[in-house]
C-alpha positions as semicolon CSV with decimal commas, in nm:
position;residue;x (nm);y (nm);z (nm)
1;X;7,452;12,827;9,209
2;X;7,744;12,923;9,053
3;X;7,955;12,953;9,389
4;X;7,789;12,572;9,473
5;X;7,943;12,427;9,167
6;X;8,258;12,609;9,218
7;X;8,263;12,469;9,555
8;X;8,165;12,134;9,474
9;X;8,396;12,118;9,168
10;X;8,683;12,243;9,418
11;X;8,621;11,937;9,676
12;X;8,620;11,701;9,383
13;X;8,970;11,820;9,297
14;X;9,088;11,835;9,642
15;X;8,976;11,440;9,709
16;X;9,179;11,357;9,346
17;X;9,466;11,538;9,493
18;X;9,446;11,341;9,790
19;X;9,393;11,032;9,616
20;X;9,714;11,123;9,378
21;X;9,923;11,131;9,643
22;X;9,818;10,903;9,908
23;X;9,810;10,614;9,655
24;X;10,104;10,498;9,625
25;X;10,296;10,782;9,807
26;X;10,193;10,765;10,149
27;X;10,154;10,348;10,146
28;X;10,396;10,246;9,903
29;X;10,579;9,981;10,123
30;X;10,234;9,822;10,202
31;X;10,123;9,802;9,849
32;X;10,468;9,644;9,758
33;X;10,377;9,391;10,054
34;X;10,036;9,346;9,988
35;X;10,080;9,253;9,645
36;X;10,401;9,113;9,585
37;X;10,496;9,377;9,349
38;X;10,848;9,543;9,307
39;X;10,921;9,924;9,369
40;X;10,935;10,013;8,996
41;X;10,577;9,822;8,948
42;X;10,415;10,032;9,210
43;X;10,559;10,337;9,079
44;X;10,358;10,261;8,747
45;X;10,052;10,368;8,941
46;X;10,144;10,712;8,951
47;X;10,257;10,706;8,605
48;X;9,958;10,558;8,486
49;X;9,792;10,857;8,618
50;X;9,997;11,098;8,496
51;X;10,010;10,911;8,146
52;X;9,597;10,959;8,181
53;X;9,635;11,344;8,252
54;X;9,903;11,351;7,940
55;X;9,680;11,194;7,696
56;X;9,422;11,412;7,848
57;X;9,537;11,742;7,887
58;X;9,609;11,851;7,529
59;X;9,246;11,824;7,424
60;X;9,068;11,885;7,748
61;X;9,200;12,240;7,755
62;X;9,061;12,288;7,395
63;X;8,762;12,130;7,503
64;X;8,713;12,366;7,810
65;X;8,787;12,661;7,583
66;X;8,517;12,542;7,332
67;X;8,233;12,405;7,514
68;X;8,269;12,602;7,870
69;X;8,357;12,521;8,230
70;X;8,030;12,420;8,313
71;X;7,976;12,099;8,113
72;X;8,358;11,996;8,143
73;X;8,323;12,005;8,547
74;X;8,072;11,783;8,538
75;X;8,247;11,547;8,276
76;X;8,560;11,527;8,471
77;X;8,409;11,511;8,805
78;X;8,223;11,181;8,703
79;X;8,494;11,025;8,532
80;X;8,755;11,088;8,822
81;X;8,522;10,913;9,057
82;X;8,441;10,606;8,856
83;X;8,764;10,564;8,747
84;X;8,931;10,492;9,099
85;X;8,689;10,243;9,186
86;X;8,958;9,976;9,054
87;X;9,230;10,126;9,240
88;X;9,093;10,059;9,565
89;X;8,860;9,734;9,476
90;X;9,118;9,543;9,265
91;X;9,427;9,369;9,333
92;X;9,528;9,320;8,982
93;X;9,790;9,573;8,875
94;X;9,652;9,591;8,533
95;X;9,308;9,705;8,642
96;X;9,460;9,941;8,898
97;X;9,640;10,116;8,622
98;X;9,355;10,139;8,393
99;X;9,177;10,333;8,702
100;X;9,461;10,541;8,746
101;X;9,494;10,614;8,367
102;X;9,122;10,753;8,379
103;X;9,134;10,895;8,723
104;X;9,416;11,139;8,635
105;X;9,220;11,220;8,288
106;X;8,925;11,349;8,507
107;X;9,153;11,546;8,749
108;X;9,267;11,711;8,439
109;X;8,943;11,808;8,323
110;X;8,811;11,922;8,630
111;X;9,172;12,129;8,690
112;X;9,095;12,298;8,377
113;X;8,761;12,367;8,376
114;X;8,790;12,564;8,757
115;X;9,081;12,776;8,592
116;X;8,841;12,858;8,308
117;X;8,583;12,955;8,546
118;X;8,814;13,197;8,732
119;X;8,935;13,351;8,420
120;X;8,591;13,416;8,271
121;X;8,419;13,543;8,630
122;X;8,719;13,798;8,759
123;X;8,905;14,067;8,596
124;X;9,181;13,881;8,421
125;X;9,427;14,099;8,643
126;X;9,349;13,911;8,960
127;X;9,378;13,548;8,805
128;X;9,697;13,470;8,980
129;X;9,573;13,619;9,335
130;X;9,197;13,415;9,229
131;X;9,346;13,072;9,213
132;X;9,495;13,089;9,526
133;X;9,117;12,994;9,639
134;X;9,121;12,715;9,456
135;X;9,461;12,616;9,579
136;X;9,355;12,595;9,940
137;X;9,117;12,294;9,802
138;X;9,417;12,157;9,559
139;X;9,713;12,169;9,808
140;X;9,476;12,094;10,105
141;X;9,433;11,767;9,959
142;X;9,795;11,715;9,906
143;X;9,838;11,826;10,223
144;X;9,576;11,580;10,380
145;X;9,736;11,303;10,170
146;X;10,030;11,301;10,409
147;X;9,870;11,437;10,707
148;X;9,494;11,273;10,717
149;X;9,554;10,968;10,494
150;X;9,808;10,795;10,728
151;X;9,570;10,846;11,017
152;X;9,264;10,742;10,792
153;X;9,465;10,431;10,703
154;X;9,496;10,355;11,070
155;X;9,157;10,407;11,131
156;X;8,999;10,191;10,893
157;X;9,229;9,901;10,909
158;X;9,336;9,880;10,554
159;X;9,467;10,154;10,293
160;X;9,204;10,016;10,050
161;X;8,934;10,070;10,285
162;X;9,071;10,445;10,320
163;X;9,103;10,474;9,986
164;X;8,727;10,378;9,952
165;X;8,610;10,626;10,225
166;X;8,813;10,894;10,017
167;X;8,628;10,825;9,675
168;X;8,297;10,774;9,835
169;X;8,342;11,179;9,901
170;X;8,426;11,218;9,542
171;X;8,110;11,034;9,433
172;X;7,897;11,250;9,658
173;X;8,041;11,547;9,500
174;X;7,985;11,425;9,146
175;X;7,625;11,377;9,238
176;X;7,573;11,717;9,396
177;X;7,696;11,888;9,060
178;X;7,473;11,634;8,820
179;X;7,198;11,733;9,010
180;X;7,324;12,156;8,994
181;X;7,365;12,075;8,642
182;X;6,986;11,940;8,577
183;X;6,857;12,257;8,790
184;X;7,054;12,477;8,608
185;X;6,972;12,382;8,258
186;X;7,089;12,641;7,986
187;X;7,312;12,806;8,232
188;X;7,668;12,633;8,106
189;X;7,636;12,827;7,790
190;X;7,539;13,177;7,915
191;X;7,845;13,137;8,194
192;X;8,111;13,022;7,946
193;X;8,190;13,374;7,850
194;X;8,206;13,328;7,510
195;X;8,362;13,003;7,432
196;X;8,534;12,884;7,095
197;X;8,269;12,759;6,905
198;X;8,416;12,756;6,540
199;X;8,640;12,453;6,445
200;X;8,931;12,355;6,696
201;X;9,182;12,676;6,608
202;X;9,493;12,429;6,606
203;X;9,690;12,624;6,364
204;X;9,639;12,985;6,537
205;X;9,681;12,823;6,900
206;X;9,990;12,646;6,792
207;X;10,145;12,968;6,669
208;X;10,062;13,132;6,937
209;X;10,306;12,903;7,156
210;X;10,587;12,947;6,869
211;X;10,666;13,302;7,077
212;X;10,950;13,232;7,260
213;X;10,909;13,389;7,573
214;X;10,565;13,135;7,590
215;X;10,787;12,841;7,525
216;X;11,054;12,933;7,833
217;X;10,743;12,990;8,037
218;X;10,599;12,685;7,967
219;X;10,939;12,499;8,051
220;X;11,026;12,659;8,366
221;X;10,629;12,582;8,469
222;X;10,647;12,250;8,349
223;X;10,982;12,108;8,480
224;X;10,903;12,267;8,806
225;X;10,563;12,105;8,800
226;X;10,721;11,753;8,730
227;X;11,008;11,771;8,949
228;X;10,807;11,846;9,241
229;X;10,508;11,568;9,183
230;X;10,759;11,301;9,047
231;X;10,938;11,357;9,396
232;X;10,619;11,345;9,569
233;X;10,429;11,047;9,425
234;X;10,743;10,800;9,460
235;X;11,044;10,893;9,676
236;X;10,967;11,172;9,919
237;X;10,788;10,985;10,195
238;X;10,971;10,676;10,179
239;X;11,327;10,888;10,210
240;X;11,167;11,068;10,474
241;X;11,087;10,747;10,651
242;X;11,429;10,568;10,592
243;X;11,587;10,871;10,804
244;X;11,305;10,860;11,071
245;X;11,125;11,215;10,971
246;X;10,825;11,120;10,819
247;X;10,696;11,462;10,932
248;X;10,886;11,606;10,672
249;X;10,630;11,538;10,348
250;X;10,350;11,737;10,549
251;X;10,580;12,044;10,654
252;X;10,664;12,099;10,259
253;X;10,341;12,072;10,165
254;X;10,233;12,317;10,426
255;X;10,488;12,548;10,267
256;X;10,315;12,444;9,911
257;X;9,994;12,506;10,025
258;X;10,077;12,869;10,168
259;X;10,254;12,951;9,844
260;X;10,003;12,849;9,611
261;X;9,703;13,050;9,811
262;X;9,917;13,340;9,890
263;X;10,220;13,425;9,628
264;X;9,956;13,520;9,362
265;X;9,843;13,798;9,579
266;X;10,157;13,918;9,651
267;X;10,248;13,907;9,295
268;X;9,954;14,147;9,237
269;X;10,082;14,359;9,505
270;X;10,435;14,390;9,290
271;X;10,171;14,473;9,013
272;X;10,175;14,152;8,852
273;X;10,552;14,101;8,853
274;X;10,631;13,772;8,738
275;X;10,999;13,757;8,642
276;X;11,138;13,752;8,992
277;X;10,888;13,424;9,071
278;X;11,053;13,248;8,758
279;X;11,364;13,308;8,888
280;X;11,286;13,194;9,279
281;X;11,088;12,923;9,158
282;X;11,361;12,708;8,956
283;X;11,624;12,843;9,195
284;X;11,480;12,689;9,529
285;X;11,407;12,376;9,355
286;X;11,760;12,355;9,245
287;X;11,920;12,406;9,609
288;X;11,664;12,187;9,772
289;X;11,799;11,890;9,571
290;X;12,168;12,034;9,576
291;X;12,122;12,021;9,973
292;X;11,975;11,655;9,937
293;X;12,236;11,524;9,726
294;X;12,507;11,671;9,962
295;X;12,348;11,540;10,272
296;X;12,285;11,199;10,129
297;X;12,651;11,137;10,011
298;X;12,848;11,257;10,297
299;X;12,576;11,122;10,567
300;X;12,474;11,452;10,749
301;X;12,338;11,390;11,077
302;X;12,027;11,514;11,240
303;X;11,728;11,681;11,083
304;X;11,824;12,025;10,984
305;X;11,959;11,980;10,602
306;X;11,703;11,737;10,529
307;X;11,409;11,983;10,661
308;X;11,580;12,276;10,477
309;X;11,585;12,099;10,125
310;X;11,215;11,986;10,172
311;X;11,094;12,329;10,274
312;X;11,303;12,475;9,992
313;X;11,151;12,258;9,740
314;X;10,801;12,313;9,870
315;X;10,872;12,707;9,875
316;X;11,009;12,684;9,502
317;X;10,686;12,488;9,376
318;X;10,460;12,727;9,598
319;X;10,508;12,994;9,324
320;X;10,360;12,779;9,075
321;X;10,023;12,985;9,035
322;X;10,214;13,282;8,950
323;X;10,444;13,046;8,706
324;X;10,099;12,943;8,576
325;X;9,951;13,286;8,518
326;X;10,256;13,445;8,333
327;X;10,242;13,149;8,123
328;X;9,896;13,206;7,982
329;X;9,978;13,579;7,959
330;X;10,197;13,522;7,680
331;X;9,920;13,374;7,464
332;X;9,620;13,517;7,323
333;X;9,315;13,500;7,595
334;X;9,098;13,283;7,403
335;X;9,405;13,010;7,453
336;X;9,429;13,011;7,819
337;X;9,308;12,703;7,900
338;X;9,508;12,529;7,606
339;X;9,824;12,746;7,707
340;X;9,816;12,560;8,070
341;X;9,684;12,231;7,923
342;X;9,972;12,201;7,710
343;X;10,227;12,300;8,007
344;X;10,078;12,026;8,219
345;X;10,127;11,810;7,925
346;X;10,489;11,874;7,898
347;X;10,535;11,830;8,252
348;X;10,322;11,484;8,253
349;X;10,590;11,352;7,975
350;X;10,858;11,454;8,231
351;X;10,693;11,312;8,532
352;X;10,594;10,964;8,408
353;X;10,995;10,927;8,304
354;X;11,098;11,066;8,660
355;X;10,881;10,841;8,828
356;X;11,001;10,540;8,671
357;X;11,348;10,601;8,684
358;X;11,361;10,705;9,039
359;X;11,110;10,405;9,129
360;X;11,379;10,175;8,932
361;X;11,649;10,349;9,157
362;X;11,497;10,306;9,498
363;X;11,528;9,945;9,438
364;X;11,895;9,979;9,516
365;X;11,801;10,046;9,887
366;X;11,953;10,390;10,040
367;X;12,259;10,378;9,824
368;X;12,011;10,463;9,499
369;X;11,880;10,806;9,651
370;X;12,183;11,018;9,548
371;X;12,099;10,923;9,174
372;X;11,728;10,989;9,205
373;X;11,845;11,371;9,345
374;X;12,071;11,394;9,051
375;X;11,819;11,317;8,842
376;X;11,610;11,580;8,986
377;X;11,868;11,821;9,008
378;X;11,951;11,810;8,650
379;X;11,568;11,886;8,535
380;X;11,585;12,172;8,826
381;X;11,910;12,337;8,651
382;X;11,731;12,329;8,293
383;X;11,434;12,493;8,424
384;X;11,651;12,739;8,615
385;X;11,841;12,801;8,273
386;X;11,503;12,870;8,088
387;X;11,387;13,114;8,417
388;X;11,701;13,342;8,340
389;X;11,613;13,382;7,965
390;X;11,288;13,432;8,073
391;X;11,354;13,679;8,287
392;X;11,605;13,863;8,020
393;X;11,316;13,854;7,746
């Protein structure tokens, strides 16, 4: 039964990842045209989802640590499914933003509950390798947004109907989790692996994050997450289509999924090495946006420089599973979900800013993209500096 709950939980997150990127990333221009919105207004949609993640994630990690993964997995799944309904059923921007907000909160709870499940169910040395299984679903959903969702839109006729089909799958998985929760009553507590049951240990938890190495790890992982997701959710697909290269987003996400699935195992084979992955993750993202900036400024011809940049970004972000494992190892084991939660909280704050600034810059047309790349290059540069300091600590 535990495996069944894990599978349905992973499927919920997979569909959530697809929905997150698909709307508006894969249909950005269609939403602008259908609803008469500006680029900056449409960019509010992913920002609302990230804002939901941001407000939920600080407490969600504590709740998962306290109450166990089973209860919180069901809560997150139901919230994610129900909150997405206004996104595909309403043309009112405010209602869509509210839906995105709570959908992001639901995704956050599901994400942390699944990571907690892996942490309490397997030898902690294998955490980075085991979450590769989860990332098959997570980045399979991201890949599906760029490779499958456009086809689904064409088959359904409208992006709204395509999004409805995706969310029906989420509702079905949430229903299955509810049935399993009823049939496995009492199993949640047993499987929680001694969750924190005292009053919320804010003082001890925050004190553990004052360790310099923990802060550096959070900065690197958080900035890498923010840069990748901001670029993917707002400007990656429109920029690729502008240059007649729409397949670049799918190619990048294939690399991301490969890295997320297998880099934890590579780290394990290297005796759980972490430092090289921190340096590579930040360095590759810096290289990616350096190439994009130069190519856009100097009008590079052909697909090679753009493909190189997108693949570098995918390869840099693809080691994030190892970065998260390194982050949680810097704090006491009882706070693992909290540590990952606070890392993502930081990432979400940065991503919201990135979404809105890049969306506004895209209103300048093709001339706005070099400024978008400068923004991401600066953020990635800060991550690289922190990665170097982490490696020396």
